[in-house]
PDB file of C-alpha atoms in Angstrom:
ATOM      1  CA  UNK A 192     116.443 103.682  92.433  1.00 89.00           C
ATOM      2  CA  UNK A 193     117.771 105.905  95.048  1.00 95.00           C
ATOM      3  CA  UNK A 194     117.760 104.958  98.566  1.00 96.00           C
ATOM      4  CA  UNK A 195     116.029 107.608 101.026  1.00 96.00           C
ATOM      5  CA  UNK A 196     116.950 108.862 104.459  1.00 96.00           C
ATOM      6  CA  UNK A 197     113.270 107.942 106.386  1.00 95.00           C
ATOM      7  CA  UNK A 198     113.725 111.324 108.657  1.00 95.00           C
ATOM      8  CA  UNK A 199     114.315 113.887 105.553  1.00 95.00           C
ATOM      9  CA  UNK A 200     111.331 112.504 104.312  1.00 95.00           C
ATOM     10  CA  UNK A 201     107.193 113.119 104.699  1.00 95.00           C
ATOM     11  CA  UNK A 202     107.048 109.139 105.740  1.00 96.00           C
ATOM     12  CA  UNK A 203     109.375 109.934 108.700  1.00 97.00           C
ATOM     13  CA  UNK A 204     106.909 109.330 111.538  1.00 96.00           C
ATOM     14  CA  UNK A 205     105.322 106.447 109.467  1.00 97.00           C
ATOM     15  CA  UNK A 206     108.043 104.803 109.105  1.00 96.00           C
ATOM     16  CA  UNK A 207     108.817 104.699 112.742  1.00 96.00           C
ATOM     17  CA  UNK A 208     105.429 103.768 113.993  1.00 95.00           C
ATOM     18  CA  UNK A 209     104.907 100.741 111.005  1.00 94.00           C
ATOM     19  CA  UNK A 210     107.960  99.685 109.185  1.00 93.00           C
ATOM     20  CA  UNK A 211     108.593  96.825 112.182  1.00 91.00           C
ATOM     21  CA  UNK A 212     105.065  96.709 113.175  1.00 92.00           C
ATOM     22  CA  UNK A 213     103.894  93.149 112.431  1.00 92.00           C
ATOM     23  CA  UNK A 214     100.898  94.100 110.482  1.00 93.00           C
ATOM     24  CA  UNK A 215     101.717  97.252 108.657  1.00 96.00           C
ATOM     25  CA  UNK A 216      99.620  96.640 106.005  1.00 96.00           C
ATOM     26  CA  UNK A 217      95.854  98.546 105.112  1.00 97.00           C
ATOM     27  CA  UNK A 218      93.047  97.171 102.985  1.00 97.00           C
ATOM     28  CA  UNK A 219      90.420  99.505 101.209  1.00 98.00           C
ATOM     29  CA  UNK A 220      87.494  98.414  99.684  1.00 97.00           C
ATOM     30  CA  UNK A 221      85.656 100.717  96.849  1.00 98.00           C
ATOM     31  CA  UNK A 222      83.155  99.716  94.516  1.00 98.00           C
ATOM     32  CA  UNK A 223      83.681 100.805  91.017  1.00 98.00           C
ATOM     33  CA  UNK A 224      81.896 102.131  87.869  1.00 98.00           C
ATOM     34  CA  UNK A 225      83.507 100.080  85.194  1.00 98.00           C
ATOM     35  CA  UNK A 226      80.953 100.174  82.372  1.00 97.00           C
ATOM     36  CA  UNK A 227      82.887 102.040  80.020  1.00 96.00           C
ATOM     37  CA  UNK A 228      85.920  99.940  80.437  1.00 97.00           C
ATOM     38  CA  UNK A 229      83.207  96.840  79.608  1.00 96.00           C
ATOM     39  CA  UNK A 230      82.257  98.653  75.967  1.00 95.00           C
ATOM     40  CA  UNK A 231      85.230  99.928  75.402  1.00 95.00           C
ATOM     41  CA  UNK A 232      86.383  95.948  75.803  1.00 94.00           C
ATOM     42  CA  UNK A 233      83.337  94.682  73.816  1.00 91.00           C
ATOM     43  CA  UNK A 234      83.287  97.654  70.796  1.00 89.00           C
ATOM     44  CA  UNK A 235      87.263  97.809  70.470  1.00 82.00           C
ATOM     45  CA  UNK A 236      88.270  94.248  71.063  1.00 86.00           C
ATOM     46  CA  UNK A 237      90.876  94.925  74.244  1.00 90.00           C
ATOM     47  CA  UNK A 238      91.004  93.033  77.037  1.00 94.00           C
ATOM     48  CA  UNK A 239      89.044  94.452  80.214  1.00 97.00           C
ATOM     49  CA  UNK A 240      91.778  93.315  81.981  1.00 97.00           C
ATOM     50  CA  UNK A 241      94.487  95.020  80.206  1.00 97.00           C
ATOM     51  CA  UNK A 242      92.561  98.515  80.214  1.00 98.00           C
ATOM     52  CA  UNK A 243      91.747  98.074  83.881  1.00 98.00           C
ATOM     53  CA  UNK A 244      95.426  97.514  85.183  1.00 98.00           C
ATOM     54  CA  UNK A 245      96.650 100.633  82.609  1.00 98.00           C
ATOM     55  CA  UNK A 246      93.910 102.688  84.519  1.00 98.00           C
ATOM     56  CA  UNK A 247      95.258 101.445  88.096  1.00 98.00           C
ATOM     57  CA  UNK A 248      99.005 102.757  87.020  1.00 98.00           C
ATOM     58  CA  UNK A 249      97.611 106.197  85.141  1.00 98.00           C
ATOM     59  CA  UNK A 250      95.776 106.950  88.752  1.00 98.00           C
ATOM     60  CA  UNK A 251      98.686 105.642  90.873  1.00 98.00           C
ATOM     61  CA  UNK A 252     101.257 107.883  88.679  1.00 98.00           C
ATOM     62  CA  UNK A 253      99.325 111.086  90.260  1.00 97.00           C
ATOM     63  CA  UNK A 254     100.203 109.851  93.893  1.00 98.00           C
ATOM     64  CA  UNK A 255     103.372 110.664  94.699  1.00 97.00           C
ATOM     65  CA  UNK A 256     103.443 108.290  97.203  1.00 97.00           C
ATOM     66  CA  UNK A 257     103.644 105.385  94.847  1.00 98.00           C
ATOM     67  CA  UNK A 258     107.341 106.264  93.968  1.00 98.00           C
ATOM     68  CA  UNK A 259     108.318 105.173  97.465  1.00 96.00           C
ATOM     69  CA  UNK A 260     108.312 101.805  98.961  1.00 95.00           C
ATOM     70  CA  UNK A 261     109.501 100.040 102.098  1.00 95.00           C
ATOM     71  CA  UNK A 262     112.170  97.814 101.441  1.00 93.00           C
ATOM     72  CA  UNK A 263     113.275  95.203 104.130  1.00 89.00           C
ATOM     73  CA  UNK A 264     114.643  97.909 107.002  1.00 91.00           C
ATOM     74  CA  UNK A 265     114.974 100.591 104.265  1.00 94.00           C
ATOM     75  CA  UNK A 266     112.546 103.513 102.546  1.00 96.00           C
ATOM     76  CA  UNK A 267     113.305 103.102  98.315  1.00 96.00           C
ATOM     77  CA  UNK A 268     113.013 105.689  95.638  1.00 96.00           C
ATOM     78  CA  UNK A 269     111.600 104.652  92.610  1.00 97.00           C
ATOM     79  CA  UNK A 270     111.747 106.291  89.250  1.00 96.00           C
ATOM     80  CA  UNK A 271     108.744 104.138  87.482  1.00 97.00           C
ATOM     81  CA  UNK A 272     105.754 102.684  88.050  1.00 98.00           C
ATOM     82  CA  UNK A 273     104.594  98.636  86.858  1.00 98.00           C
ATOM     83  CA  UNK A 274     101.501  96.942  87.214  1.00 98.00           C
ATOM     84  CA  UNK A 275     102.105  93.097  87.798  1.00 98.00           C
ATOM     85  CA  UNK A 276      99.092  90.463  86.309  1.00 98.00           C
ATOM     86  CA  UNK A 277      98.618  87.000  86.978  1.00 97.00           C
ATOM     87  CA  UNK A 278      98.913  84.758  83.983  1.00 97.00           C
ATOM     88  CA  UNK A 279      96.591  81.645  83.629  1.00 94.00           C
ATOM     89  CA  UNK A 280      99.306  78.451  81.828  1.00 95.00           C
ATOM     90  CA  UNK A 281      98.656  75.820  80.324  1.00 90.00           C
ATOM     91  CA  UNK A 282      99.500  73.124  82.826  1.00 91.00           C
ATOM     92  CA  UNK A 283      96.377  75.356  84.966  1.00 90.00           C
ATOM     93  CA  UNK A 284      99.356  76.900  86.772  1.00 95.00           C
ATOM     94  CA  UNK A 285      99.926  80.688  87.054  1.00 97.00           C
ATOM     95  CA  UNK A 286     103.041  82.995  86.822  1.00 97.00           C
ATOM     96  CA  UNK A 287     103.631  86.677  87.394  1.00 97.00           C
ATOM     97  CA  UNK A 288     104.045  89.177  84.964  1.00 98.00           C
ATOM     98  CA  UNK A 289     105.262  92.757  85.461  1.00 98.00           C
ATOM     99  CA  UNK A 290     104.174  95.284  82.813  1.00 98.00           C
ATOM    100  CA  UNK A 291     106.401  98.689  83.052  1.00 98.00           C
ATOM    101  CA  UNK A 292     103.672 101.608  82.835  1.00 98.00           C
ATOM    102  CA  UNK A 293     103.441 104.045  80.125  1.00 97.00           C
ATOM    103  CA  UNK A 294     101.655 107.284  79.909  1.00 97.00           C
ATOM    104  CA  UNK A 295     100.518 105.730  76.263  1.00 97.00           C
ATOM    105  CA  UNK A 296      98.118 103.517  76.036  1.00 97.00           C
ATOM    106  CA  UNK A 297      98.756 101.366  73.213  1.00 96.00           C
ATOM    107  CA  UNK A 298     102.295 100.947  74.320  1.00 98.00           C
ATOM    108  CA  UNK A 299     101.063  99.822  77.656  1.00 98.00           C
ATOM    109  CA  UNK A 300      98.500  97.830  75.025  1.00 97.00           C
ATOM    110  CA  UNK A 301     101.720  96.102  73.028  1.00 97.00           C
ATOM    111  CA  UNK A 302     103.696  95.119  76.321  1.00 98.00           C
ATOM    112  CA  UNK A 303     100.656  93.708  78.079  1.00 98.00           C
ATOM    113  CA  UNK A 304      99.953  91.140  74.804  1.00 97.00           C
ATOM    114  CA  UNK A 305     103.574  90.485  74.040  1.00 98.00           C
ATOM    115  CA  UNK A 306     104.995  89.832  78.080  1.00 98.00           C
ATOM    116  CA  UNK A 307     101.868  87.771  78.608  1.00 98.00           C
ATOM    117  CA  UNK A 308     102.632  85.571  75.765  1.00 97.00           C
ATOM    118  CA  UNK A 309     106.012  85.567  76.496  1.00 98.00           C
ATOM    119  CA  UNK A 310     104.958  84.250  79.588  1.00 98.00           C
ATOM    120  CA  UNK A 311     102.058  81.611  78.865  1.00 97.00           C
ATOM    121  CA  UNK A 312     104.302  80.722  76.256  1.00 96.00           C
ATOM    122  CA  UNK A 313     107.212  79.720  78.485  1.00 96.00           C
ATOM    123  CA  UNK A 314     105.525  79.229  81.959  1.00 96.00           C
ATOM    124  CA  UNK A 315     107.980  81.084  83.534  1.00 96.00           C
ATOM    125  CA  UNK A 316     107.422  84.784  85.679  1.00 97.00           C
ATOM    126  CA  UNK A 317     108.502  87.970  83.826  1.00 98.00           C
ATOM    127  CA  UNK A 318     109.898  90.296  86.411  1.00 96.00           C
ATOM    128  CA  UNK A 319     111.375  94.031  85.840  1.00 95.00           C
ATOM    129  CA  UNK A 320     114.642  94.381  87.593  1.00 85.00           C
ATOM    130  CA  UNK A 321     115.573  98.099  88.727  1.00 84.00           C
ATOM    131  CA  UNK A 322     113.939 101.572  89.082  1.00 93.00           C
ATOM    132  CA  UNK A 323     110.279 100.190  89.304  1.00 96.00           C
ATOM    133  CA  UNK A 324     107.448 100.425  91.682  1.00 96.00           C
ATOM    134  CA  UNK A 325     105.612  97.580  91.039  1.00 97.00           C
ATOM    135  CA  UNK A 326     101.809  97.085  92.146  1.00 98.00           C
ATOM    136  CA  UNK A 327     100.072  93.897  92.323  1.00 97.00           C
ATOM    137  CA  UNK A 328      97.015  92.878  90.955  1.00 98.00           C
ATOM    138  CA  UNK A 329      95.349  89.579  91.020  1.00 96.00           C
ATOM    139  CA  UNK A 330      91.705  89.095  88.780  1.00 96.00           C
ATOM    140  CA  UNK A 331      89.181  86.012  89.718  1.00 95.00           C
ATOM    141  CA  UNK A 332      87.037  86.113  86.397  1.00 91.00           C
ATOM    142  CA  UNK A 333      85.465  83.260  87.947  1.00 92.00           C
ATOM    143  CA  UNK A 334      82.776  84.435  90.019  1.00 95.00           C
ATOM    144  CA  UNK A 335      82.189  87.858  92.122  1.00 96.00           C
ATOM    145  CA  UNK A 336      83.420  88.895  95.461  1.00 95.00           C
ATOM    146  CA  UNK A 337      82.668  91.837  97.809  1.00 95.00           C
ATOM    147  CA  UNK A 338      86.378  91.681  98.997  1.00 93.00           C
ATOM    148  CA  UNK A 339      89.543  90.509  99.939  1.00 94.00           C
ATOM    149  CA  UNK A 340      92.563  90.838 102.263  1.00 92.00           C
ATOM    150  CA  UNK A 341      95.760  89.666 101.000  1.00 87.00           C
ATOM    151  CA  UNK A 342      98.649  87.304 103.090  1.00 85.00           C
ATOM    152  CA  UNK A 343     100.811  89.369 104.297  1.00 87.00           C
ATOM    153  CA  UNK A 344     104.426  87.772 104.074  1.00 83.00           C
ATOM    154  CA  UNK A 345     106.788  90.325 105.310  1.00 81.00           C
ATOM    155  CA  UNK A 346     109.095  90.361 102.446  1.00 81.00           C
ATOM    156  CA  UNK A 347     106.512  91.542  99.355  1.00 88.00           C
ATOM    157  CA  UNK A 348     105.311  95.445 100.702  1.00 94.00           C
ATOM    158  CA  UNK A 349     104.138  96.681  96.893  1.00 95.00           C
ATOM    159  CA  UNK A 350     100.941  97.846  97.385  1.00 97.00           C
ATOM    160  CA  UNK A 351      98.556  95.306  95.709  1.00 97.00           C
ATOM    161  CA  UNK A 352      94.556  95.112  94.332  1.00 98.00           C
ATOM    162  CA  UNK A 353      92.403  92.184  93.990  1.00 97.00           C
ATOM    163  CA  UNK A 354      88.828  91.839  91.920  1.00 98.00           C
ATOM    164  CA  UNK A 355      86.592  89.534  90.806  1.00 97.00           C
ATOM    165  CA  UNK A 356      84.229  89.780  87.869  1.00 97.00           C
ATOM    166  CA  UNK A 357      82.151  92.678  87.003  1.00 97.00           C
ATOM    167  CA  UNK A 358      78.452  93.072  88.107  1.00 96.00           C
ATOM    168  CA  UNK A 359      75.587  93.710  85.539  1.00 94.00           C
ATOM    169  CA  UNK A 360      72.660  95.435  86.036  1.00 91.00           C
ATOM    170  CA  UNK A 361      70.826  97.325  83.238  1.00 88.00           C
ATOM    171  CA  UNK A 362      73.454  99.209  81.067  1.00 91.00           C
ATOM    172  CA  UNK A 363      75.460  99.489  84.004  1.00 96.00           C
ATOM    173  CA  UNK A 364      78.704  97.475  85.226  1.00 97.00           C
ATOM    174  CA  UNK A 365      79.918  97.542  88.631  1.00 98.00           C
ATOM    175  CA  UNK A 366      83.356  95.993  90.106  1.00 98.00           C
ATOM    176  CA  UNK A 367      84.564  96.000  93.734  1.00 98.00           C
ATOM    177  CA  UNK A 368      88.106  96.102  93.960  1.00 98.00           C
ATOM    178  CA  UNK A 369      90.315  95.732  96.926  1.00 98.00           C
ATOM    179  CA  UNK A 370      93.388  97.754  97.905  1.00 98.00           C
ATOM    180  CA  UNK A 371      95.905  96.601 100.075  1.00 97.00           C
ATOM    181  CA  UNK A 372      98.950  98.775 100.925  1.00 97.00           C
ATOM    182  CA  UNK A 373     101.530  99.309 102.957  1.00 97.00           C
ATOM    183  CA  UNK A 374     100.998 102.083 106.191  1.00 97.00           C
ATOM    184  CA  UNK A 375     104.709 103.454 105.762  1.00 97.00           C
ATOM    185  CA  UNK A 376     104.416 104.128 102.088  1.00 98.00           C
ATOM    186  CA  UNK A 377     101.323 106.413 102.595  1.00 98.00           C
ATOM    187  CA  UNK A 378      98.124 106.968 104.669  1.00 97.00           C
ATOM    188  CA  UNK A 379      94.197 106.186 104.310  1.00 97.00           C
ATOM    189  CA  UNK A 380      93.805 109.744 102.637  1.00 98.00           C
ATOM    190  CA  UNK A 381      96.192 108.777 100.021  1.00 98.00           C
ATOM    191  CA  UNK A 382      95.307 105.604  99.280  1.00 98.00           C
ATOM    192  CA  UNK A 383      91.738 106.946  98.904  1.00 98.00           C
ATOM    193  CA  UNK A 384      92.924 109.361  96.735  1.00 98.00           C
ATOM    194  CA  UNK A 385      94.423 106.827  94.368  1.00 98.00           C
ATOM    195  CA  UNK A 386      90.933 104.879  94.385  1.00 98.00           C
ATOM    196  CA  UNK A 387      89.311 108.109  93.406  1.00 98.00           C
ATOM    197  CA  UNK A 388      92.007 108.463  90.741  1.00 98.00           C
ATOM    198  CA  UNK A 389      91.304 104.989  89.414  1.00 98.00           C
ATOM    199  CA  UNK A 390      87.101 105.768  89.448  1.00 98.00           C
ATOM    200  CA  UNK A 391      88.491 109.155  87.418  1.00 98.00           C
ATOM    201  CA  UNK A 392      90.324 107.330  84.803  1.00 98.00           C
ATOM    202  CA  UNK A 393      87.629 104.797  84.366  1.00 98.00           C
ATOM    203  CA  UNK A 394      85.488 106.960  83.155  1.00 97.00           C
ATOM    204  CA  UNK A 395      87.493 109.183  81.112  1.00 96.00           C
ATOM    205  CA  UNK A 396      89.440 106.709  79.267  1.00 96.00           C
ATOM    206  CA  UNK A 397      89.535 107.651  75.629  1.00 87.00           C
ATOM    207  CA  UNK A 398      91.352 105.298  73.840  1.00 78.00           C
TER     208      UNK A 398
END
């Protein structure tokens, strides 16, 4: 983790125009083609979940922009990327879980099953300490939605994506997902970039 100076940087004139603004975050909203994440999950017995949040780090690891995150007053360097899930317990509580990205996807595969045991198991958060860039998601199985705009607490700036279930019609599966981020680690250009990314690796995934 390497801390940057804001002015020697491409984020210079972000990060004076939003790093004390009191909204500085963006939501997109993209509706996605997730079918062959859906028979992949059906014919190969993995969890749409866990292919769906290894897509979201193998499109954010071709933004640069996802190394860097504002940090209280300060712009951070990151060396790695982590996708956090929500974990469902026992008691019907939930607790985080961060899952360090790999390039592979059945190592991503054997940390998502064994950290989210770990987890239910113990009902306590796992969190990755050091060099990480960590992005939020949150999944609501339960029922669909068109969107969503996250709290914004002033302390948590990861960029972060929220979805519901998947849509059906015919052979085809649909998913809206929403992506909040914040305006001093990139733009609207970039963050579309990354959706179109994400749509990419959908559909190529070969696993």
């Amino acid at each position: 983790m390497e801390e940057l100076d804001p002015k020697q940087t491409s984020r210079a004139e972000a990060f004076a125009l939003w790093m004390k603004a009191p909204m500085p975050m963006v939501t997109l909203v993209k509706t996605l083609d997730v079918t062959r994440l859906v028979r992949l999950s059906r014919r190969g017995g993995l969890k749409f979940n866990l292919l769906l949040c290894w897509c979201v780090g193998k499109a954010a690891s071709r933004v640069e922009e996802f190394y860097t995150l504002p940090v209280g007053d300060r712009l951070i360097r990151c060396g790695n990327l982590a996708v956090n899930t929500i974990v469902a317990l026992e008691d019907g509580g939930i607790a985080a879980c961060d899952l360090p990205f790999s390039e592979s996807l059945d190592q991503f595969r054997r940390d998502y099953l064994a950290l989210t045991a770990q987890v239910r198991e113990t009902g306590r958060p796992y969190d990755l300490n050091g060099d990480y860039t960590v992005i939020g998601t949150s999944a609501l199985p339960q029922t669909e939605i068109d969107g969503a705009v996250n709290i914004y607490a002033g302390c948590y700036n990861n960029p972060f994506l929220v979805w519901g279930t998947y849509r059906k019609k015919l052979w085809r599966a649909s998913l809206p997902i929403s992506f909040q981020f914040h305006h001093t680690q990139m733009d609207g250009g970039h963050a579309a970039r990354f959706l179109e990314n994400l749509q990419e690796e959908i559909r190529t995934l070969n696993p």
